[in-house]
Amino acid sequence: MPLEQWVQGLCIALAYADEADPFVGALPPILFKAAAFAERVFPFLLHIVLLRDIEHRQEIRSEISRAFNEWFRDYDEADLAHVKLLLNSVLYLRTQPIPRESVKTDRERWLVLDYMEVAQAAIKCKMYKCGLLWLEIYFSEASRESRRSSGSKLTEPTELLLEISRNIDEPDSYYGVQRPAGLAPFMDRLDYERDGFKSLSFRGADYDNEIRLDTEGNSQGSQGLIRALSYLDLNGLSLSMLKVRPMSSSKNGEQDIMYRSARRLEQWDLPGTGSQISEETTLYRAFYCINHSSDLQAISRSLDLEFLQVMKQALKQDASSWSMQQGLRALAVLTEIDEVTCSRGPEELSETWARLASRDHWKRTGRVDDVDGILSARELVLGALVKRRSLRQLIQVDLPELRVLEATAVLASSRMSRSHGALQASLKAALHLSRLVAGCQESGMNIAAVARLEGANVLWDQGEMAASIGMLQTLKSERDLSKQAIRIGTAELLANLGHQISEARLQKPEEIISQYLRPAITELKGRFDGEEAGQVFHEFASFCDRQLQDGGNLEDYQRIQRLRQRKEAEVQGLDKLISSSSLESKSNLHAHRTKAKQWFDLDDREYQRLRESRQAFLTQSLENYLLCLQACDSFDADVLRFCALWLEHADSDVANAAVGKGLREVPSRKFVPLMNQLSSRLLDDDERFQSLLSPLIQRICTDHPYHGMYHIFSTSKSKGKDELAISRQGAAAKIAAHLKKDSKASARWLAIYHTNVCYVRLAVEKLDEKSKPGSKIALRKLQAGPRLEQDVPANRIPPPTLKVPIRPDCDYSSVPIVVKIHPDVSIAGGVSAPKIITVVASNGIKYKELVKGGNDDLRQDAIMEQVFDHVSGLLQHDRSTRQRNLSIRTYKVLPLTTNAGIIEFVPNTIPLHDYLIPAHQKHFPKDWKSNVCRKTIGDVQSKAVDVRRKAYRQVTDHFHPVFRYFFMERFDNPDDWFEKRLAYSRSTAAISILGHVLGLGDRHGHNILLDERTGEVAHIDLGVAFEQGRVLPVPEVVPFRLTRDIVDAMGITRTEGVFRRCCEFTLDALRRESYSIMTVLDVLRYDPLYSWTVSPLRLKKMQDQGQEPPQPQPSVGAGEAGTGTETSARSREGNEPSEADRALTVVAKKLSRTLSVTATVNELIQQATDERNLALLYCGEPTFTSRL
């Protein structure tokens, strides 16, 4: 029956069933005459009828439920539109309150449905995320029943989950589906991963057996082999196999593979695609037209038609996210084809190519399928123009220019493929480029050098070191590089060759410098700016840095230093003996002294040689890092390594002399991220290091006031009793005086200074006893309130917690400024009772700020947030983690003095504790109350381990996880629900791994926040790091928090799939960037304000504070400044080298590759979820939810 007629009858039946209702009873005449109206009104009518019926006998509800269950169970393809209407109606009912509901999940009971069958119907209708949501609902309800009936066991719907995971735009859910071990599932996984080489091995073996056994009816082996060849981009082999198979048997994507292979091989003899709409058939038709039509208008009409067909397909309601992705790729390719074919003349074509190339910034972190499709299309369209003279004449471009442009496109494809690790694709592109050399030469264009260079780079990536280096050395000896149509920089070539020879250990470091790196700088011929110069300086600096850090070189230097010291001491001892001995024994002692002196001279010469060598490496590394930072912005991360080296050798005249040569020429913005560490090294003395550091900090403050002046204010106001603290304060005060006098900086310095004074006064002001946590008071009633309310807007500066982007032009005139402060102040929980104020900026946005005073020193939190921010940046630059949008949620911490500061109020968040405790009571009212659970565990806290584990199991039996309901209740739309839950799982994985690496402790329900809009988690209160939690009075024995509730929110697959894979990708990214991370932490080693240990009293206090009232929002604080001053004991003991070394050694070990990523993550998850560990955690008020 047609949908319109069917739903019309259904609506009329519903209306007659409840005709006593005046509104519903009036609908039948309208529905009889307006059939189209019925489809639109059906969900609302269903809701009205159920709403009245549910208050009475519920007969209509029972009948409708029975009918819905039958329709979901028994339907065919022709009925999918009918089923989809019913599914949308069920979705609508989820958004409507049900009478007497206690929790929002009660709305699933508007109808009595079998949600497993509902999920199956949704998947059949291609509503995959809806299907997943209903599966979660089904298992949620079934798990309740299974608790009542211990004999029942839930079975995961493997095939349904696989179908869903293959059709949603999320790459990791597939791995969460539990499948039986076997060769078939393993080969299916290889297909999903598009692992070409491994898949080719397995599928080839399967195909051999298919031939051997002569299984004509079974073609799975050949189909799998064709797919494997396609994944490897072996288009010739895959097309050859497909052509011998009849077209009628093409299935499982074989037809798309055939058209894709033919297009890339430029074979246009395949049968017509007719009206089939897919990415590959669409692009095949478009390129077929370009290669056969001599009329640009015909090509334009063909492209327009394909555009229209793809758009129609994309706008279909049943389009899956995967088909949408293919459609978007096709649209991108068609757009670029249109831009190229619409160009006229060489200048316009060059502009078009430049525009296409400018879009490539995303390609290094984009999905390889998206990148490869666009780049190959560029090659094909330019190749078609090269081959077809008639088209060249129409677009008015000569053959030589097109040939060079085609070679440029192929070169770009090869380089991009190498950056993605697509070795086969890069090899194919490099070979194609080498074959284009002859054609270019015929047109008077020479590209032989760039073809050989790219071939060498491809060989290097394939592991063929000798062949690659041989090709580069041959290329180095050529004299006509300047005459190449595609320019190769001799300087860059030499730097690359030096790098490869260094990696291959073919020559001594001194030879590499003299033969390759110094000549590379000479070849720059004074052009010390731009990408090529930056690359050369970067290679030179990194090479010298590696020599300094090389374990073997360092060990040799330290060994000879010890030998020299021993021999020197021996000679000196013999001299003393000789002077005090008798005449007859002196001759014997002189002989011994002569021999010892000879050994000392040998050791001294070797020591001096190694020392001079290391000093030379140090000098060249520092100088070239600075030159690199001057030349371009591509290697800005080098500032970390530069600062680490400089701070490590701050007392070295050689190092400071090298730094003094180029420090002023480097833009100050590049040092802004390390302002914490630089300002902490200030001292009021006449040393060369300080004469370089102070002007640098002054430049930062002048050029970027909102990134530097707060640090100077804080340092100048941090009182201390020991000499270093007094000296540091004096140096900061001198910079402050300079800023006050500087005409360029004075106005902003004074504005920031007076604003900070207002904030400090508010922070340290004591409240009366009536001001309880959570209460509000008028700002004007506080002593510091009126000045704050009046002066801060008048100073016209941005909100202190606003994250102001660094401006290369140093122009901050457009940054939003504070125009108003909200008249009310909220009081947060905690000993120091932080005050929460709201400032309104000129952009209309409100910024909440937590103004904190008392005994907590916020500088350590500020430094840890800096580390978090750096790691988050690394994750955004790594391909795998960026594709999953993995990042670390950060917030701004602004210390103003040792006992006052401002913290960015993390918006839209609630502590996990604040959701979980009420949710447990609502969803499982018969469960034990949280105080009973806490008492049960607390009573055995000091008992034997077995007793504690038994108590823990007893509590878990009576306290069930509820976190899944957060996402079900907050996000009615299945797409929103899926997106937010995915963000939760991913962000939890990222922060878990980073927390493990940094040894982050004190994680509990109050300092883990959940964003109510995005689902992401944010961690606050970062004062316990570098394994300090393991020395708490009740030690922490888990690497990160992965309790039953935290796992519950991840869904059916729990820690499998998304969470586990994101953990692996995060750890892999951190390991690959371990050098960068250790550099950031290495800078902390030389930060006198960072304490690597926390006192036992502070640690005990942190756990005892569990009895405080819950804090409604982040109360971030750490450090050891109970007196508000820095003591000499802290300076001496807090930064003992052994403590810093121990902490960094532990981090380095975690980032090492001694255990595979997969095995490491397996071990961490096992430790974090092991009840034997969870049972031993501390069980105070805030930490209670962090163990259950």
PDB file of N, CA and C in Angstrom, residues 1140-1172:
ATOM      1  N   ALA A1140      64.271  15.913  40.193  1.00  0.00           N
ATOM      2  CA  ALA A1140      63.897  16.235  38.813  1.00  0.00           C
ATOM      3  C   ALA A1140      64.331  15.121  37.874  1.00  0.00           C
ATOM      4  N   ASP A1141      65.560  14.620  38.072  1.00  0.00           N
ATOM      5  CA  ASP A1141      66.051  13.546  37.210  1.00  0.00           C
ATOM      6  C   ASP A1141      65.184  12.303  37.340  1.00  0.00           C
ATOM      7  N   ARG A1142      64.820  11.971  38.579  1.00  0.00           N
ATOM      8  CA  ARG A1142      63.985  10.788  38.788  1.00  0.00           C
ATOM      9  C   ARG A1142      62.643  10.938  38.091  1.00  0.00           C
ATOM     10  N   ALA A1143      62.024  12.120  38.252  1.00  0.00           N
ATOM     11  CA  ALA A1143      60.707  12.349  37.642  1.00  0.00           C
ATOM     12  C   ALA A1143      60.790  12.270  36.124  1.00  0.00           C
ATOM     13  N   LEU A1144      61.805  12.902  35.536  1.00  0.00           N
ATOM     14  CA  LEU A1144      61.907  12.909  34.076  1.00  0.00           C
ATOM     15  C   LEU A1144      62.332  11.548  33.538  1.00  0.00           C
ATOM     16  N   THR A1145      63.100  10.817  34.314  1.00  0.00           N
ATOM     17  CA  THR A1145      63.470   9.460  33.883  1.00  0.00           C
ATOM     18  C   THR A1145      62.244   8.564  33.804  1.00  0.00           C
ATOM     19  N   VAL A1146      61.334   8.708  34.765  1.00  0.00           N
ATOM     20  CA  VAL A1146      60.096   7.923  34.736  1.00  0.00           C
ATOM     21  C   VAL A1146      59.263   8.278  33.515  1.00  0.00           C
ATOM     22  N   VAL A1147      59.157   9.587  33.212  1.00  0.00           N
ATOM     23  CA  VAL A1147      58.405  10.007  32.021  1.00  0.00           C
ATOM     24  C   VAL A1147      59.052   9.447  30.763  1.00  0.00           C
ATOM     25  N   ALA A1148      60.383   9.562  30.674  1.00  0.00           N
ATOM     26  CA  ALA A1148      61.091   9.060  29.491  1.00  0.00           C
ATOM     27  C   ALA A1148      60.884   7.558  29.320  1.00  0.00           C
ATOM     28  N   LYS A1149      60.860   6.823  30.427  1.00  0.00           N
ATOM     29  CA  LYS A1149      60.640   5.377  30.341  1.00  0.00           C
ATOM     30  C   LYS A1149      59.251   5.069  29.802  1.00  0.00           C
ATOM     31  N   LYS A1150      58.262   5.848  30.245  1.00  0.00           N
ATOM     32  CA  LYS A1150      56.895   5.620  29.765  1.00  0.00           C
ATOM     33  C   LYS A1150      56.767   5.938  28.277  1.00  0.00           C
ATOM     34  N   LEU A1151      57.599   6.850  27.796  1.00  0.00           N
ATOM     35  CA  LEU A1151      57.547   7.218  26.379  1.00  0.00           C
ATOM     36  C   LEU A1151      58.464   6.346  25.524  1.00  0.00           C
ATOM     37  N   SER A1152      59.212   5.449  26.161  1.00  0.00           N
ATOM     38  CA  SER A1152      60.129   4.595  25.407  1.00  0.00           C
ATOM     39  C   SER A1152      59.356   3.490  24.702  1.00  0.00           C
ATOM     40  N   ARG A1153      60.048   2.794  23.839  1.00  0.00           N
ATOM     41  CA  ARG A1153      59.410   1.747  23.034  1.00  0.00           C
ATOM     42  C   ARG A1153      59.812   0.354  23.511  1.00  0.00           C
ATOM     43  N   THR A1154      60.089   0.229  24.800  1.00  0.00           N
ATOM     44  CA  THR A1154      60.476  -1.082  25.312  1.00  0.00           C
ATOM     45  C   THR A1154      59.336  -2.085  25.208  1.00  0.00           C
ATOM     46  N   LEU A1155      58.102  -1.590  25.278  1.00  0.00           N
ATOM     47  CA  LEU A1155      56.915  -2.433  25.122  1.00  0.00           C
ATOM     48  C   LEU A1155      56.063  -1.815  24.032  1.00  0.00           C
ATOM     49  N   SER A1156      55.442  -2.634  23.215  1.00  0.00           N
ATOM     50  CA  SER A1156      54.649  -2.106  22.107  1.00  0.00           C
ATOM     51  C   SER A1156      53.495  -1.257  22.628  1.00  0.00           C
ATOM     52  N   VAL A1157      52.992  -0.392  21.749  1.00  0.00           N
ATOM     53  CA  VAL A1157      51.865   0.461  22.125  1.00  0.00           C
ATOM     54  C   VAL A1157      50.671  -0.384  22.540  1.00  0.00           C
ATOM     55  N   THR A1158      50.357  -1.395  21.742  1.00  0.00           N
ATOM     56  CA  THR A1158      49.194  -2.245  22.037  1.00  0.00           C
ATOM     57  C   THR A1158      49.347  -2.940  23.384  1.00  0.00           C
ATOM     58  N   ALA A1159      50.513  -3.506  23.629  1.00  0.00           N
ATOM     59  CA  ALA A1159      50.730  -4.212  24.895  1.00  0.00           C
ATOM     60  C   ALA A1159      50.689  -3.247  26.076  1.00  0.00           C
ATOM     61  N   THR A1160      51.249  -2.057  25.883  1.00  0.00           N
ATOM     62  CA  THR A1160      51.244  -1.069  26.964  1.00  0.00           C
ATOM     63  C   THR A1160      49.822  -0.663  27.321  1.00  0.00           C
ATOM     64  N   VAL A1161      49.005  -0.377  26.296  1.00  0.00           N
ATOM     65  CA  VAL A1161      47.622   0.029  26.552  1.00  0.00           C
ATOM     66  C   VAL A1161      46.841  -1.121  27.179  1.00  0.00           C
ATOM     67  N   ASN A1162      47.065  -2.329  26.718  1.00  0.00           N
ATOM     68  CA  ASN A1162      46.408  -3.488  27.336  1.00  0.00           C
ATOM     69  C   ASN A1162      46.717  -3.548  28.830  1.00  0.00           C
ATOM     70  N   GLU A1163      47.980  -3.371  29.166  1.00  0.00           N
ATOM     71  CA  GLU A1163      48.400  -3.448  30.563  1.00  0.00           C
ATOM     72  C   GLU A1163      47.791  -2.315  31.384  1.00  0.00           C
ATOM     73  N   LEU A1164      47.767  -1.105  30.819  1.00  0.00           N
ATOM     74  CA  LEU A1164      47.232   0.044  31.550  1.00  0.00           C
ATOM     75  C   LEU A1164      45.735  -0.118  31.824  1.00  0.00           C
ATOM     76  N   ILE A1165      44.986  -0.552  30.802  1.00  0.00           N
ATOM     77  CA  ILE A1165      43.540  -0.730  30.985  1.00  0.00           C
ATOM     78  C   ILE A1165      43.272  -1.830  31.998  1.00  0.00           C
ATOM     79  N   GLN A1166      44.073  -2.892  31.929  1.00  0.00           N
ATOM     80  CA  GLN A1166      43.882  -3.989  32.887  1.00  0.00           C
ATOM     81  C   GLN A1166      44.136  -3.493  34.313  1.00  0.00           C
ATOM     82  N   GLN A1167      45.192  -2.704  34.499  1.00  0.00           N
ATOM     83  CA  GLN A1167      45.497  -2.176  35.833  1.00  0.00           C
ATOM     84  C   GLN A1167      44.407  -1.221  36.314  1.00  0.00           C
ATOM     85  N   ALA A1168      43.911  -0.376  35.389  1.00  0.00           N
ATOM     86  CA  ALA A1168      42.943   0.654  35.773  1.00  0.00           C
ATOM     87  C   ALA A1168      41.573   0.077  36.106  1.00  0.00           C
ATOM     88  N   THR A1169      41.244  -1.079  35.546  1.00  0.00           N
ATOM     89  CA  THR A1169      39.918  -1.667  35.781  1.00  0.00           C
ATOM     90  C   THR A1169      39.960  -2.835  36.766  1.00  0.00           C
ATOM     91  N   ASP A1170      41.129  -3.215  37.209  1.00  0.00           N
ATOM     92  CA  ASP A1170      41.267  -4.355  38.116  1.00  0.00           C
ATOM     93  C   ASP A1170      40.680  -3.993  39.483  1.00  0.00           C
ATOM     94  N   GLU A1171      39.681  -4.733  39.916  1.00  0.00           N
ATOM     95  CA  GLU A1171      39.044  -4.424  41.201  1.00  0.00           C
ATOM     96  C   GLU A1171      40.009  -4.582  42.362  1.00  0.00           C
ATOM     97  N   ARG A1172      41.064  -5.359  42.182  1.00  0.00           N
ATOM     98  CA  ARG A1172      42.061  -5.495  43.243  1.00  0.00           C
ATOM     99  C   ARG A1172      42.812  -4.185  43.466  1.00  0.00           C
TER     100      ARG A1172
END
